[in-house]
Amino acid sequence: MNQYTGLTVLHIVWLRLHNKYANQLALINPKWDEEQLYQETKKIVSALVQHITYNEYLPSLLGSQVMVDSGLALPSSGYGNGYDVAIDPSVSNDFTAAAFRVTHSSIQGFLYLLDAADQEDTERSFSLSQYFFDSSRLVDDPEFLDSALRGLTKQPPQAIDALYSSEVTSQLYIGQKAYGSDLVAITIQRGREHGIPGYNQFREFCGMQKVESFDELIVDFFPENIDLLRAAYKSVDDIDLYIGALLENHLTVYQSGALMGPIALCITANQFQRTKNGDRYFYDIGGQPHSFTLDQLNQIRRSSLARLICDNNDGSVTNMQPLAMIQPIGSNQRVPCNSIPSMDLTYWKEI
């Protein structure tokens, strides 16, 4: 996907990982045919996507308390639990078309490219609108991929709030046109076209009290955001789910570092809980014909996004923080790649 070059960089990392593991499995199991190699490699890579999502991404987004309360914290040993054949893992409309889209607010409008010394190369850094649907930098600049990986893992995201980068509110996919699209307007319209109920109804769904007036929102919204809502909507029942979830306060005391407000957290946690517990192919489930052995599962648990970046860059990224989705500050400083745990694929050797 080349709509955004930073996203393309991460896709390349995953593609390289897939091919590297397929080649290694072929050496370990020379009798396996191409179909078996493909299926087992796909199974491992899918497991790593799930492992990184639930162990690195979600904790940084939802906070530690919500991870525990929602049953999203995975065990570090043995097989997982929670699979229930009665749970529907389908992606809900309110999640995909509204609540989860508040994370677009965290998009930075500029991608910093860092040199081997981890310092920004200002002449090579660029704004998103310069390269929508244009991956030419990956071809024209031989150092681009590694510089982008350093930047993506060091540059902080924007806060999730009403302040979006103009790169996605007026310059989105601008190309050669005079004006670009507006991601916020598109998301609002999408929610309405999908018939998603308003924010107030989801307060009730999430165990909060519905409100009768804008003044009653004072517990969960800053006064200035209530004024914005009052100016845009005739009634609290008219507030779009997306806008309400976007403007909510982040109750960080209870949510232990959550980046979203209570309704967005409720809907997002519910979705990822069902995605996990309704999937008999989830990577840590035992007792299924396709389940990993415990030794294999423990190897998957050793891996991380940091390890994937270390193994699949162009050769000059030799240091990475253990938690690659969190800035390299405090106890999460960059460390040599050879100190970051890695998987041992010999546990997949067929006897």
Coordinates of C-alpha atoms in Angstrom, one line a residue:
M1 CA 0.0 0.0 0.0
N2 CA 1.6 3.3 -1.1
Q3 CA -0.9 5.9 0.1
Y4 CA 1.7 6.9 2.7
T5 CA 5.4 6.1 2.3
G6 CA 5.8 5.3 6.0
L7 CA 3.2 2.6 5.8
T8 CA 4.9 1.2 2.7
V9 CA 8.2 1.0 4.7
L10 CA 6.5 -1.2 7.4
H11 CA 4.9 -3.4 4.7
I12 CA 8.3 -4.0 3.2
V13 CA 9.6 -5.1 6.7
W14 CA 6.8 -7.6 7.0
L15 CA 7.2 -8.9 3.4
R16 CA 10.9 -9.4 4.0
L17 CA 10.2 -11.2 7.2
H18 CA 7.8 -13.6 5.4
N19 CA 10.4 -14.4 2.7
K20 CA 13.2 -14.8 5.2
Y21 CA 11.2 -17.3 7.3
A22 CA 10.0 -19.2 4.2
N23 CA 13.7 -19.6 3.2
Q24 CA 14.8 -20.7 6.6
L25 CA 11.9 -23.2 6.9
A26 CA 12.9 -24.7 3.5
L27 CA 16.4 -25.3 4.8
I28 CA 15.2 -26.8 8.1
N29 CA 12.6 -29.0 6.3
P30 CA 13.9 -29.8 2.8
K31 CA 11.1 -32.3 2.2
W32 CA 8.3 -29.6 2.5
D33 CA 6.7 -28.6 -0.7
E34 CA 5.9 -24.9 -1.6
E35 CA 2.4 -25.2 -0.3
Q36 CA 3.4 -26.4 3.1
L37 CA 6.2 -23.8 3.3
Y38 CA 3.7 -21.1 2.4
Q39 CA 1.0 -22.2 4.9
E40 CA 3.4 -22.6 7.8
T41 CA 5.1 -19.3 7.1
K42 CA 1.8 -17.5 6.8
K43 CA 0.8 -19.1 10.2
I44 CA 3.9 -17.8 11.9
V45 CA 3.7 -14.3 10.4
S46 CA 0.0 -14.1 11.3
A47 CA 0.9 -15.1 14.8
L48 CA 3.5 -12.3 15.0
V49 CA 1.0 -9.7 13.8
Q50 CA -1.4 -10.8 16.7
H51 CA 1.5 -11.0 19.2
I52 CA 2.7 -7.5 18.5
T53 CA -0.8 -6.1 18.3
Y54 CA -1.9 -7.4 21.7
N55 CA 1.5 -7.1 23.5
E56 CA 2.8 -3.8 22.1
Y57 CA 0.2 -1.8 20.3
L58 CA -2.9 -2.2 22.4
P59 CA -1.2 -1.6 25.8
S60 CA 0.2 1.7 24.4
L61 CA -3.2 2.8 23.1
L62 CA -5.6 1.5 25.8
G63 CA -3.5 1.6 28.9
S64 CA -2.6 -1.2 31.3
Q65 CA -5.8 -1.1 33.3
V66 CA -8.1 -1.5 30.4
M67 CA -6.0 -4.4 29.1
V68 CA -6.5 -6.2 32.3
D69 CA -10.2 -5.3 32.8
S70 CA -11.0 -6.3 29.3
G71 CA -9.2 -9.6 29.3
L72 CA -6.8 -8.4 26.6
A73 CA -3.6 -9.1 28.6
L74 CA -2.1 -12.3 27.2
P75 CA -0.3 -14.9 29.3
S76 CA 3.4 -15.1 29.1
S77 CA 3.6 -18.9 29.4
G78 CA 1.4 -21.8 28.6
Y79 CA -1.5 -21.7 26.3
G80 CA -4.0 -18.8 26.2
N81 CA -7.6 -19.0 27.2
G82 CA -10.8 -17.2 26.4
Y83 CA -11.8 -18.8 23.1
D84 CA -15.6 -19.2 23.0
V85 CA -17.3 -20.6 20.0
A86 CA -20.4 -18.5 20.8
I87 CA -18.5 -15.2 20.4
D88 CA -18.9 -13.4 17.0
P89 CA -15.5 -12.0 16.1
S90 CA -16.9 -9.8 13.2
V91 CA -15.7 -6.2 13.1
S92 CA -18.5 -3.9 14.3
N93 CA -19.6 -0.9 12.2
D94 CA -19.3 1.5 15.2
F95 CA -15.6 0.4 15.7
T96 CA -14.4 0.5 12.1
A97 CA -16.3 3.5 10.8
A98 CA -16.2 5.8 13.8
A99 CA -14.6 4.9 17.2
F100 CA -11.2 3.5 16.1
R101 CA -10.8 6.3 13.6
V102 CA -10.1 8.8 16.3
T103 CA -6.6 7.4 16.2
H104 CA -6.2 9.4 12.9
S105 CA -5.8 12.4 15.1
S106 CA -2.4 11.1 16.2
I107 CA -1.0 11.3 12.6
Q108 CA 2.0 13.6 12.3
G109 CA 2.0 15.7 9.2
F110 CA 5.8 15.4 8.7
L111 CA 8.0 12.3 8.5
Y112 CA 11.4 12.8 10.1
L113 CA 14.2 10.9 8.4
L114 CA 17.1 10.2 10.8
D115 CA 20.7 9.5 9.8
A116 CA 22.9 6.7 11.3
A117 CA 23.6 9.0 14.2
D118 CA 19.9 9.1 15.0
Q119 CA 19.7 12.8 14.1
E120 CA 17.1 14.4 11.8
D121 CA 18.2 15.0 8.2
T122 CA 16.1 18.1 7.6
E123 CA 16.9 18.2 3.9
R124 CA 15.5 14.7 3.4
S125 CA 12.5 14.9 5.8
F126 CA 9.1 15.6 4.1
S127 CA 5.5 16.3 4.7
L128 CA 2.8 13.7 3.9
S129 CA 1.2 15.6 1.1
Q130 CA 4.4 15.6 -0.9
Y131 CA 4.3 11.8 -1.4
F132 CA 0.7 10.5 -1.2
F133 CA 0.5 7.4 -3.5
D134 CA 4.2 8.0 -4.4
S135 CA 6.8 5.6 -3.2
S136 CA 9.6 6.9 -5.4
R137 CA 11.7 7.9 -2.4
L138 CA 12.2 4.2 -1.8
V139 CA 13.8 3.8 -5.2
D140 CA 15.6 7.2 -5.5
D141 CA 17.1 7.3 -2.1
P142 CA 19.1 4.1 -1.1
E143 CA 19.1 5.2 2.6
F144 CA 15.4 6.1 2.7
L145 CA 14.1 2.9 4.3
D146 CA 16.5 2.8 7.2
S147 CA 16.2 6.6 7.8
A148 CA 12.4 6.2 7.8
L149 CA 12.5 3.3 10.3
R150 CA 14.6 5.4 12.7
G151 CA 12.2 8.3 12.3
L152 CA 9.0 6.3 12.7
T153 CA 10.3 4.7 15.9
K154 CA 11.6 8.0 17.4
Q155 CA 9.1 10.6 16.3
P156 CA 6.2 11.0 18.8
P157 CA 2.6 10.8 17.6
Q158 CA 0.2 13.7 18.0
A159 CA -2.3 13.5 20.9
I160 CA -5.7 12.1 20.1
D161 CA -7.9 15.2 20.2
A162 CA -9.6 17.7 17.9
L163 CA -6.3 19.1 16.5
Y164 CA -5.6 17.2 13.3
S165 CA -2.6 17.9 11.0
S166 CA -3.6 20.0 8.0
E167 CA -1.8 17.4 5.9
V168 CA -4.9 15.2 6.3
T169 CA -7.7 17.9 6.8
S170 CA -7.0 20.0 3.7
Q171 CA -4.1 18.3 1.9
L172 CA -5.2 14.7 1.9
Y173 CA -4.3 13.0 -1.4
I174 CA -3.8 16.4 -3.0
G175 CA -1.5 15.3 -5.8
Q176 CA -1.6 18.0 -8.5
K177 CA -4.9 19.4 -7.4
A178 CA -5.4 22.8 -5.9
Y179 CA -7.1 21.3 -2.8
G180 CA -7.0 18.0 -1.0
S181 CA -9.6 16.0 0.8
D182 CA -10.6 16.4 4.5
L183 CA -10.2 13.1 6.5
V184 CA -12.4 14.4 9.3
A185 CA -15.3 15.4 7.0
I186 CA -15.0 12.0 5.2
T187 CA -15.2 10.1 8.5
I188 CA -18.2 12.1 9.7
Q189 CA -20.0 11.4 6.5
R190 CA -19.1 7.8 6.5
G191 CA -20.6 7.3 9.9
R192 CA -23.8 8.9 8.9
E193 CA -24.0 6.9 5.7
H194 CA -23.5 3.7 7.7
G195 CA -26.3 4.7 10.0
I196 CA -24.2 4.6 13.2
P197 CA -26.2 5.7 16.3
G198 CA -25.1 8.9 18.0
Y199 CA -22.6 9.3 20.8
N200 CA -25.2 9.6 23.5
Q201 CA -26.6 6.1 22.7
F202 CA -23.1 4.6 23.0
R203 CA -22.7 6.2 26.4
E204 CA -25.6 3.9 27.5
F205 CA -24.1 0.9 25.6
C206 CA -20.8 1.4 27.5
G207 CA -22.5 1.6 31.0
M208 CA -22.4 5.4 31.3
Q209 CA -25.4 7.6 31.8
K210 CA -27.1 9.2 28.8
V211 CA -27.2 13.0 29.0
E212 CA -30.2 15.2 28.4
S213 CA -28.3 18.5 27.8
F214 CA -24.9 19.7 26.7
D215 CA -24.3 21.0 30.3
E216 CA -24.4 17.4 31.6
L217 CA -21.3 16.6 29.5
I218 CA -19.1 18.6 31.8
V219 CA -17.9 15.4 33.6
D220 CA -16.4 13.9 30.5
F221 CA -15.6 17.0 28.3
F222 CA -13.6 20.2 28.7
P223 CA -15.9 23.3 28.7
E224 CA -14.4 24.5 25.4
N225 CA -15.2 21.2 23.7
I226 CA -18.7 21.4 25.0
D227 CA -19.0 24.8 23.4
L228 CA -17.9 23.4 20.1
L229 CA -20.5 20.6 20.3
R230 CA -23.2 23.1 21.3
A231 CA -22.3 25.3 18.3
A232 CA -22.4 22.3 15.8
Y233 CA -25.4 20.3 17.0
K234 CA -28.9 21.2 18.0
S235 CA -29.2 18.3 20.5
V236 CA -26.8 16.1 22.4
D237 CA -28.6 13.2 20.7
D238 CA -27.3 14.5 17.3
I239 CA -23.6 14.3 18.3
D240 CA -21.9 11.9 15.9
L241 CA -20.2 9.0 17.6
Y242 CA -16.8 9.9 16.0
I243 CA -16.9 13.5 17.1
G244 CA -18.0 12.7 20.6
A245 CA -15.4 10.0 21.0
L246 CA -12.7 12.4 19.6
L247 CA -13.5 15.2 22.0
E248 CA -13.8 13.2 25.2
N249 CA -11.4 13.7 28.1
H250 CA -8.7 11.0 28.6
L251 CA -9.3 9.8 32.1
T252 CA -5.7 8.8 32.6
V253 CA -5.9 8.1 36.4
Y254 CA -8.2 5.1 35.8
Q255 CA -7.0 4.2 32.4
S256 CA -3.3 4.1 33.3
G257 CA -2.0 5.9 30.3
A258 CA -4.8 5.3 27.8
L259 CA -4.7 7.6 24.8
M260 CA -8.4 7.6 24.2
G261 CA -11.5 8.7 26.1
P262 CA -14.0 6.3 27.8
I263 CA -16.4 5.6 24.9
A264 CA -13.6 5.1 22.3
L265 CA -11.9 2.8 24.8
C266 CA -15.1 0.8 25.5
I267 CA -15.8 0.2 21.8
T268 CA -12.1 -0.5 20.9
A269 CA -11.5 -2.9 23.8
N270 CA -14.8 -4.7 23.1
Q271 CA -13.8 -5.2 19.5
F272 CA -10.3 -6.6 20.2
Q273 CA -11.7 -8.8 22.9
R274 CA -14.1 -10.4 20.5
T275 CA -11.5 -10.5 17.8
K276 CA -9.4 -12.6 20.1
N277 CA -11.9 -14.7 22.0
G278 CA -14.0 -15.5 18.9
D279 CA -11.0 -16.8 16.9
R280 CA -10.1 -20.4 17.3
Y281 CA -7.0 -19.7 15.1
F282 CA -5.7 -17.0 17.5
Y283 CA -2.0 -17.8 17.9
D284 CA -1.8 -18.8 21.6
I285 CA -4.8 -21.1 21.7
G286 CA -4.0 -24.7 22.4
G287 CA -5.9 -28.0 21.8
Q288 CA -6.6 -27.3 18.1
P289 CA -5.3 -29.3 15.1
H290 CA -3.4 -26.2 14.0
S291 CA -2.1 -25.1 17.4
F292 CA 1.6 -24.3 17.9
T293 CA 3.6 -26.6 20.2
L294 CA 4.4 -24.9 23.5
D295 CA 8.1 -24.6 22.4
Q296 CA 7.0 -22.9 19.2
L297 CA 4.6 -20.6 21.0
N298 CA 7.4 -19.6 23.4
Q299 CA 9.6 -18.7 20.4
I300 CA 6.9 -16.4 19.0
R301 CA 6.6 -14.7 22.4
R302 CA 10.3 -13.9 22.2
S303 CA 9.8 -11.8 19.1
S304 CA 8.8 -8.1 18.9
L305 CA 8.5 -5.3 16.4
A306 CA 12.0 -4.2 17.4
R307 CA 13.3 -7.6 16.4
L308 CA 11.5 -7.5 13.1
I309 CA 12.9 -4.1 12.3
C310 CA 16.4 -5.2 13.2
D311 CA 16.2 -8.2 11.0
N312 CA 14.6 -6.7 7.9
N313 CA 16.1 -3.2 7.4
D314 CA 18.7 -2.4 4.7
G315 CA 21.6 -2.9 7.1
S316 CA 22.3 0.4 8.8
V317 CA 19.7 0.1 11.6
T318 CA 21.8 -1.6 14.3
N319 CA 20.1 -0.2 17.3
M320 CA 16.4 -0.2 18.3
Q321 CA 14.5 0.4 21.5
P322 CA 12.9 -2.9 22.9
L323 CA 9.4 -1.4 22.6
A324 CA 9.5 0.0 19.1
M325 CA 6.1 1.7 19.3
I326 CA 7.1 3.8 22.2
Q327 CA 9.7 6.6 22.0
P328 CA 13.3 5.7 23.0
I329 CA 13.2 7.6 26.3
G330 CA 13.6 6.5 30.0
S331 CA 14.1 2.8 30.3
N332 CA 13.2 2.2 26.6
Q333 CA 16.4 3.6 25.1
R334 CA 17.9 2.3 21.9
V335 CA 20.0 -0.8 22.4
P336 CA 22.1 -2.9 20.1
C337 CA 20.0 -5.2 17.9
N338 CA 22.0 -8.2 19.1
S339 CA 20.7 -7.7 22.6
I340 CA 17.0 -8.0 21.5
P341 CA 15.6 -11.6 21.8
S342 CA 14.9 -13.4 18.5
M343 CA 13.0 -16.5 17.4
D344 CA 14.6 -19.9 16.8
L345 CA 12.9 -21.6 13.9
T346 CA 14.6 -25.0 14.5
Y347 CA 11.6 -25.7 16.8
W348 CA 9.7 -26.1 13.5
K349 CA 11.9 -28.9 12.3
E350 CA 9.8 -31.9 11.4
I351 CA 11.1 -35.1 13.0

